[in-house]
Amino acid sequence: MDPLRPTSLKRRLRPLFHLLQAKGALFVSRLKDSANPFIVKVRRGLRRGCKATGQRLWDIEFASGRPVDLDVRFRENPEDPVFRLVGTYHAGAGCWHLYVTNLLATDFSPDEIGSIYRLRWEVELLFKELKGTCHLDDLTSRR
């Protein structure tokens, strides 16, 4: 089996969120377009009367432009961990930005989680620029 094939890589990375949660680490990650988790609980953001519990994410309708806040599982197995999924609608781009996290709903709103992700992305872009212009990837380093 080729370890770089996307399906092989996906299988190896699948338990990553579970491992992070088990170690007590906090995370925010963008939800891949191909992900279609099962909804466990709805906090807000779905159309009135929408029965979402037990459904897959892409089988439901979001409320127009309102932030989404759900608990989800990536597999149907009730013993699998539950993660928080939040989303914000970006009218300029005409799309939803969805994030998976283990940050508590009582501590962070969907908008705040979107801001955290954007700030993290700015740091990633800074490192990419530093690697390119300052040749940081050529430096020898130790852990």
mmCIF file of C-alpha atoms in Angstrom, residues 13 16-17 20 27-37 57-58 72 74 84-90 93-102 110 113-121 124:
data_model
loop_
_atom_site.group_PDB
_atom_site.id
_atom_site.type_symbol
_atom_site.label_atom_id
_atom_site.label_comp_id
_atom_site.label_asym_id
_atom_site.label_seq_id
_atom_site.Cartn_x
_atom_site.Cartn_y
_atom_site.Cartn_z
ATOM 1 C CA LEU A 13 -5.035 10.684 10.265
ATOM 2 C CA LEU A 16 -5.946 12.502 15.186
ATOM 3 C CA PHE A 17 -8.808 14.512 16.736
ATOM 4 C CA LEU A 20 -5.653 15.331 20.692
ATOM 5 C CA PHE A 27 -7.717 22.465 18.662
ATOM 6 C CA VAL A 28 -9.548 24.265 15.877
ATOM 7 C CA SER A 29 -9.439 22.814 12.371
ATOM 8 C CA ARG A 30 -11.259 23.623 9.157
ATOM 9 C CA LEU A 31 -13.768 20.921 8.190
ATOM 10 C CA LYS A 32 -12.866 19.290 4.872
ATOM 11 C CA ASP A 33 -15.480 19.614 2.126
ATOM 12 C CA SER A 34 -15.625 15.829 1.833
ATOM 13 C CA ALA A 35 -16.453 15.332 5.538
ATOM 14 C CA ASN A 36 -20.092 14.587 6.320
ATOM 15 C CA PRO A 37 -20.341 13.923 10.071
ATOM 16 C CA LEU A 57 -24.403 17.412 8.076
ATOM 17 C CA TRP A 58 -25.052 17.909 4.359
ATOM 18 C CA VAL A 72 -21.027 15.813 15.734
ATOM 19 C CA PHE A 74 -17.465 11.348 12.340
ATOM 20 C CA ARG A 84 -18.092 20.568 18.288
ATOM 21 C CA LEU A 85 -18.725 21.836 14.763
ATOM 22 C CA VAL A 86 -19.278 25.553 14.239
ATOM 23 C CA GLY A 87 -19.828 27.554 11.096
ATOM 24 C CA THR A 88 -20.110 31.121 9.929
ATOM 25 C CA TYR A 89 -21.491 32.331 6.614
ATOM 26 C CA HIS A 90 -19.341 34.678 4.530
ATOM 27 C CA ALA A 93 -17.505 34.683 -0.684
ATOM 28 C CA GLY A 94 -21.016 33.204 -0.759
ATOM 29 C CA CYS A 95 -20.033 30.189 1.325
ATOM 30 C CA TRP A 96 -19.930 28.672 4.797
ATOM 31 C CA HIS A 97 -16.705 28.264 6.741
ATOM 32 C CA LEU A 98 -17.031 25.226 9.012
ATOM 33 C CA TYR A 99 -14.649 24.327 11.833
ATOM 34 C CA VAL A 100 -14.214 21.297 14.106
ATOM 35 C CA THR A 101 -13.029 22.014 17.630
ATOM 36 C CA ASN A 102 -13.087 20.843 21.198
ATOM 37 C CA PRO A 110 -18.784 30.404 16.486
ATOM 38 C CA ILE A 113 -13.673 30.307 16.719
ATOM 39 C CA GLY A 114 -13.647 31.626 13.147
ATOM 40 C CA SER A 115 -11.391 34.480 14.304
ATOM 41 C CA ILE A 116 -9.048 32.065 16.086
ATOM 42 C CA TYR A 117 -8.737 29.996 12.907
ATOM 43 C CA ARG A 118 -8.063 33.100 10.769
ATOM 44 C CA LEU A 119 -5.320 34.226 13.183
ATOM 45 C CA ARG A 120 -3.767 30.757 13.109
ATOM 46 C CA TRP A 121 -3.828 30.861 9.316
ATOM 47 C CA GLU A 124 0.981 29.754 8.809
#
